[in-house]
Short mmCIF file of C-alpha atoms in Angstrom, two decimals:
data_model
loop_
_atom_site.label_atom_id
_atom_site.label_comp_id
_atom_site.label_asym_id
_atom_site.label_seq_id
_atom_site.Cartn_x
_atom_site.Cartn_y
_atom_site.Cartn_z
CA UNK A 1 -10.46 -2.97 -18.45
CA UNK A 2 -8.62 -5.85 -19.37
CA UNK A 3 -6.25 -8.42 -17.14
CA UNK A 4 -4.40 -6.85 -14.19
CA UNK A 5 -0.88 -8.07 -13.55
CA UNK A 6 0.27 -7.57 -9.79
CA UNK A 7 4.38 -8.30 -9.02
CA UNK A 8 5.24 -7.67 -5.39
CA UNK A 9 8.72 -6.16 -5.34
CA UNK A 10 9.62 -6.81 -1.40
CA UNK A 11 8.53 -4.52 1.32
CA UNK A 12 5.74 -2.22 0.22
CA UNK A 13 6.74 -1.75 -3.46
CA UNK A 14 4.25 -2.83 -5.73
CA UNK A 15 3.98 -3.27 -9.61
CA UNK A 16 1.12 -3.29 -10.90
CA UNK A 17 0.32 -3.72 -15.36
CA UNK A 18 -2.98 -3.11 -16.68
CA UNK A 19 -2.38 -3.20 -20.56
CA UNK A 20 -0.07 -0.53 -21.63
CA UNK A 21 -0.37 0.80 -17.83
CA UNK A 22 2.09 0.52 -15.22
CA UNK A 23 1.58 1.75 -11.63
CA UNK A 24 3.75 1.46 -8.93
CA UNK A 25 3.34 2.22 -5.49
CA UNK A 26 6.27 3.07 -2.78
CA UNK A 27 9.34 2.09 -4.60
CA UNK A 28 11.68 1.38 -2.53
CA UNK A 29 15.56 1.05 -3.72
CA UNK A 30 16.94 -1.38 -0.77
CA UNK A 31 14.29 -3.94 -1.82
CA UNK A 32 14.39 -3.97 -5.84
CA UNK A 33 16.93 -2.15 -8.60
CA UNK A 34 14.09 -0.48 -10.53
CA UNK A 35 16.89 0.83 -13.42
CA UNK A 36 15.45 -1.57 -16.54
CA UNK A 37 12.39 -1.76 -15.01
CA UNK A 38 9.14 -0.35 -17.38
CA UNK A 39 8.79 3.55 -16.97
CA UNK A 40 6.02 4.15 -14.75
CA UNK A 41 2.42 5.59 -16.06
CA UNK A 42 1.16 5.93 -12.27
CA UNK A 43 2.85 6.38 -8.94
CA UNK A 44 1.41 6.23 -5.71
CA UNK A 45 3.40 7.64 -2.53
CA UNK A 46 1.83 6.84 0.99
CA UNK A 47 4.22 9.14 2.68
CA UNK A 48 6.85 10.53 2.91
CA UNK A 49 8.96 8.07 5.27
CA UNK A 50 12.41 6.84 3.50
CA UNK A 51 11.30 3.67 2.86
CA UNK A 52 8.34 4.94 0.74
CA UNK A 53 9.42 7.92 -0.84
CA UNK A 54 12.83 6.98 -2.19
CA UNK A 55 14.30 8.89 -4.98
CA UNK A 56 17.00 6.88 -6.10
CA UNK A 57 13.77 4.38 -6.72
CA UNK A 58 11.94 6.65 -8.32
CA UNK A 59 14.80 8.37 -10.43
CA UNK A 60 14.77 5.42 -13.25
CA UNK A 61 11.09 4.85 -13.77
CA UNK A 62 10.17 8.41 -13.79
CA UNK A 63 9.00 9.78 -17.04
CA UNK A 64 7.90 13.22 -18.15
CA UNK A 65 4.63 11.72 -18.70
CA UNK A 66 4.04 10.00 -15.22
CA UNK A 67 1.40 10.78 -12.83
CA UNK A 68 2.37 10.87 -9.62
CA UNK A 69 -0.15 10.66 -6.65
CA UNK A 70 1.07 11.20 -2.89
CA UNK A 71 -0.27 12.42 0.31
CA UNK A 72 0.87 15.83 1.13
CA UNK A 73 4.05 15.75 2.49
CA UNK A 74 4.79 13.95 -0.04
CA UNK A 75 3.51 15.57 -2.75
CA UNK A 76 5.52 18.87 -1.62
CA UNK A 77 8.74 17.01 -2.63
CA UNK A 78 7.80 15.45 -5.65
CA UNK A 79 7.15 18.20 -8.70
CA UNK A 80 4.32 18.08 -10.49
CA UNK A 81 2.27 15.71 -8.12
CA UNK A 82 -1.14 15.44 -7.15
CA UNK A 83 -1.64 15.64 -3.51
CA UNK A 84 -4.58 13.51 -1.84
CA UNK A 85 -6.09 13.86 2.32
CA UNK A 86 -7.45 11.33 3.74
CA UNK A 87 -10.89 11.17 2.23
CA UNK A 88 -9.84 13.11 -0.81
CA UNK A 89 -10.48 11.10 -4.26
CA UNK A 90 -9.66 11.77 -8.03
CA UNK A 91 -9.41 9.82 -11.44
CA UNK A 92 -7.14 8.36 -13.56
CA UNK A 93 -7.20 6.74 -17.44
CA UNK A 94 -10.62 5.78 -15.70
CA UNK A 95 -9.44 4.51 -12.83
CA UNK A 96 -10.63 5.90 -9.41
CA UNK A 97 -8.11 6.63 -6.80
CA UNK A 98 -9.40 7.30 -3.20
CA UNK A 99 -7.02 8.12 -0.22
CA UNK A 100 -7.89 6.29 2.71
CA UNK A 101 -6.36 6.58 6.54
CA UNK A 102 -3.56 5.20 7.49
CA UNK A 103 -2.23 5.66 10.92
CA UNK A 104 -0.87 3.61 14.36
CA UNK A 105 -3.52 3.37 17.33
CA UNK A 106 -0.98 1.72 19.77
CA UNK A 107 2.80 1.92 18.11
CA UNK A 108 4.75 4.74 19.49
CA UNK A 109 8.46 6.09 18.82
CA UNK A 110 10.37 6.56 22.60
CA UNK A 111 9.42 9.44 23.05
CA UNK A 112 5.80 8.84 23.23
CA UNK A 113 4.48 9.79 19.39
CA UNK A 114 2.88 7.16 17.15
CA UNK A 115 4.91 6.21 14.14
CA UNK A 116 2.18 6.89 11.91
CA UNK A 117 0.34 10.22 13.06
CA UNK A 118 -3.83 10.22 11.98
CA UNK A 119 -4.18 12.21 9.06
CA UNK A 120 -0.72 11.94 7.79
CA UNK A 121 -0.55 9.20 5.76
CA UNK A 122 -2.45 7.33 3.13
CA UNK A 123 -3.50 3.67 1.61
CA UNK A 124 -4.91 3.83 -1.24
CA UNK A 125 -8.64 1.98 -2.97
CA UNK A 126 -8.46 1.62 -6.68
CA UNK A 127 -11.85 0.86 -8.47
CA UNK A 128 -10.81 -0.79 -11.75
CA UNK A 129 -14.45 -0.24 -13.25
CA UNK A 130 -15.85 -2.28 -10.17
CA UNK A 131 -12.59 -4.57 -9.45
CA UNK A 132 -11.25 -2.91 -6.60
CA UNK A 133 -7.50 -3.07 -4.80
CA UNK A 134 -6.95 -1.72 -1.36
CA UNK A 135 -3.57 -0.76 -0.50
CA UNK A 136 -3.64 0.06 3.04
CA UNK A 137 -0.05 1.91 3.33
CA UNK A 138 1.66 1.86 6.82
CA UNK A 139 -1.28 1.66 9.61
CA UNK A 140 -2.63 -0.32 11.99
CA UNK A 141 -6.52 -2.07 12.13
CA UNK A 142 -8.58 1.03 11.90
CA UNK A 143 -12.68 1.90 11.81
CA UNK A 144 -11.72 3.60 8.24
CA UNK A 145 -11.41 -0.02 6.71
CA UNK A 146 -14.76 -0.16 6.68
CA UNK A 147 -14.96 1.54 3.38
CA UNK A 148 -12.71 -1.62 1.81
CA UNK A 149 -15.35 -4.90 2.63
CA UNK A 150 -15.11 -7.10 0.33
CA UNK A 151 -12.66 -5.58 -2.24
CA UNK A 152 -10.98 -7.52 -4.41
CA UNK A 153 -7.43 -7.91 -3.64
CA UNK A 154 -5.92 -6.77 -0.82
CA UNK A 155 -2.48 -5.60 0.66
CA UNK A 156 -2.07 -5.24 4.41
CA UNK A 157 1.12 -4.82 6.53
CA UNK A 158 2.64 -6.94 9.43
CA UNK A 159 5.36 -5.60 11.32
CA UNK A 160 6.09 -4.56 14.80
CA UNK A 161 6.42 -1.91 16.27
CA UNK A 162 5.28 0.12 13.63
CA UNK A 163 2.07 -1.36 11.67
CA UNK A 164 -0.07 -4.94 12.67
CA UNK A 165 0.71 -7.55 14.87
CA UNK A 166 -0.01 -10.90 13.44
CA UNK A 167 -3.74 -11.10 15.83
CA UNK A 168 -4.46 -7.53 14.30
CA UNK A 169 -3.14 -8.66 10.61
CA UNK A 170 -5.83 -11.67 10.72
CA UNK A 171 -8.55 -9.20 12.76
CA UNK A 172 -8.43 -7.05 9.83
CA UNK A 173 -8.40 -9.30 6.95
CA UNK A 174 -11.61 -10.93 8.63
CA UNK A 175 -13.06 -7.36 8.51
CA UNK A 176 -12.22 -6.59 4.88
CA UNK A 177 -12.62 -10.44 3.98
CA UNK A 178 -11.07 -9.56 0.37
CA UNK A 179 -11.15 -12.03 -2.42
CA UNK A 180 -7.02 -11.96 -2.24
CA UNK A 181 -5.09 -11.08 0.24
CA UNK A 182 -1.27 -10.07 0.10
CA UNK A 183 0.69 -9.58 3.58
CA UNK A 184 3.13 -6.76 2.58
CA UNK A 185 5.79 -4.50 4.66
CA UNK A 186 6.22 -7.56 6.63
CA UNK A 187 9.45 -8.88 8.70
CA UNK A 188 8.75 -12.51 8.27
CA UNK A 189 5.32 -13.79 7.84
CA UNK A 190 4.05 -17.75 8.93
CA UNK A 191 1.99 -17.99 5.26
CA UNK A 192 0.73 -21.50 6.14
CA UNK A 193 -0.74 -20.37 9.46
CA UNK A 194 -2.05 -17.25 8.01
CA UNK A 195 -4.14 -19.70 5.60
CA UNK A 196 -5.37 -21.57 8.74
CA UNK A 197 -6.28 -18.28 10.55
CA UNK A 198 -8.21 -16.97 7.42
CA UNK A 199 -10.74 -19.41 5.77
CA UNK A 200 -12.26 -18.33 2.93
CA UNK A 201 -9.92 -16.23 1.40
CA UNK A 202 -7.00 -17.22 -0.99
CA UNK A 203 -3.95 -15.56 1.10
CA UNK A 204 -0.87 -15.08 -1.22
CA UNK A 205 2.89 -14.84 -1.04
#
């Protein structure tokens, strides 16, 4: 399908160019100005929290021929999109989509609810004709990964409270054991150590 360009935009927007293709996923306006930035061909919403559905980020790379792919309460804000559940799978310019679980076992708001609710959210595995990315969105190490060993590249978050811990981070890359593997959504992130911790596969920054 040709060469596939990935640019990491800070926090968990990602551009990614595939030929005359651009897909983004979560863009986020406090990390990157995307005004100048090439319109978009695909978007990809995890959910709808404000740092991953952000219209004033969306606004300039918008175009009326966009595709725009979200989980539901997402996709009830955005016109026109598709809306994927967990599970739920569809295709694009060849490219299949699949919306995976993402969700918190153990991080919890005050009063006692996880910050990422099962079934709410989405990551997202693209299958570029057998090259696949796994976007895993804001969750936690969950049994659901399973369907992601050995994909290509991967993006997985590291924060607390609300995704992985840096053990879980480096539990769940073993699992997946990707070719490439981004940390994304992170606070600060030791890259060197993360190298150390994960043998075997090329861990980039």
């Amino acid at each position: 399908m040709g060469e596939l360009e990935i640019h990491t935009l800070g926090h968990a927007s990602l551009l990614l160019r595939l030929g005359r293709e651009t897909i983004y996923t979560d863009p986020y306006s406090q990390v990157c100005s995307f005004t100048g930035l090439p319109k978009a061909s695909l978007v990809l919403i995890t959910h709808d929290h404000y740092d991953h559905l952000d219209p004033e980020a969306l606004r300039p790379i918008l175009a009326s021929s966009t595709t725009v792919i979200a989980n539901p309460d997402a996709a009830v804000q955005l016109e026109g999109a598709i809306s994927l559940r967990n599970g739920e799978m569809t295709s694009w310019k060849g490219i299949a989509v699949k919306a995976l679980p993402a969700y918190n076992t153990t991080g919890r708001n005050p009063d006692g609810e996880f910050f990422h609710p099962r079934g709410v959210g989405n990551g997202y595995l693209m299958d570029f004709d057998g090259f696949r990315v796994y976007v895993a969105g804001d969750t936690e190490f969950i049994p659901e990964m399973s369907a992601c060993r050995g994909v290509d590249v991967a993006f997985l978050p590291k924060n607390l409270p609300y995704t992985m811990s840096d053990e879980m981070f480096v539990e769940a890359a073993r699992f997946i054991a990707p070719k490439v593997l981004y940390p994304y959504h992170y606070f600060e992130v030791d890259i060197e150590s993360l190298r150390r911790e994960l043998p075997g596969i090329e861990v980039r920054l």
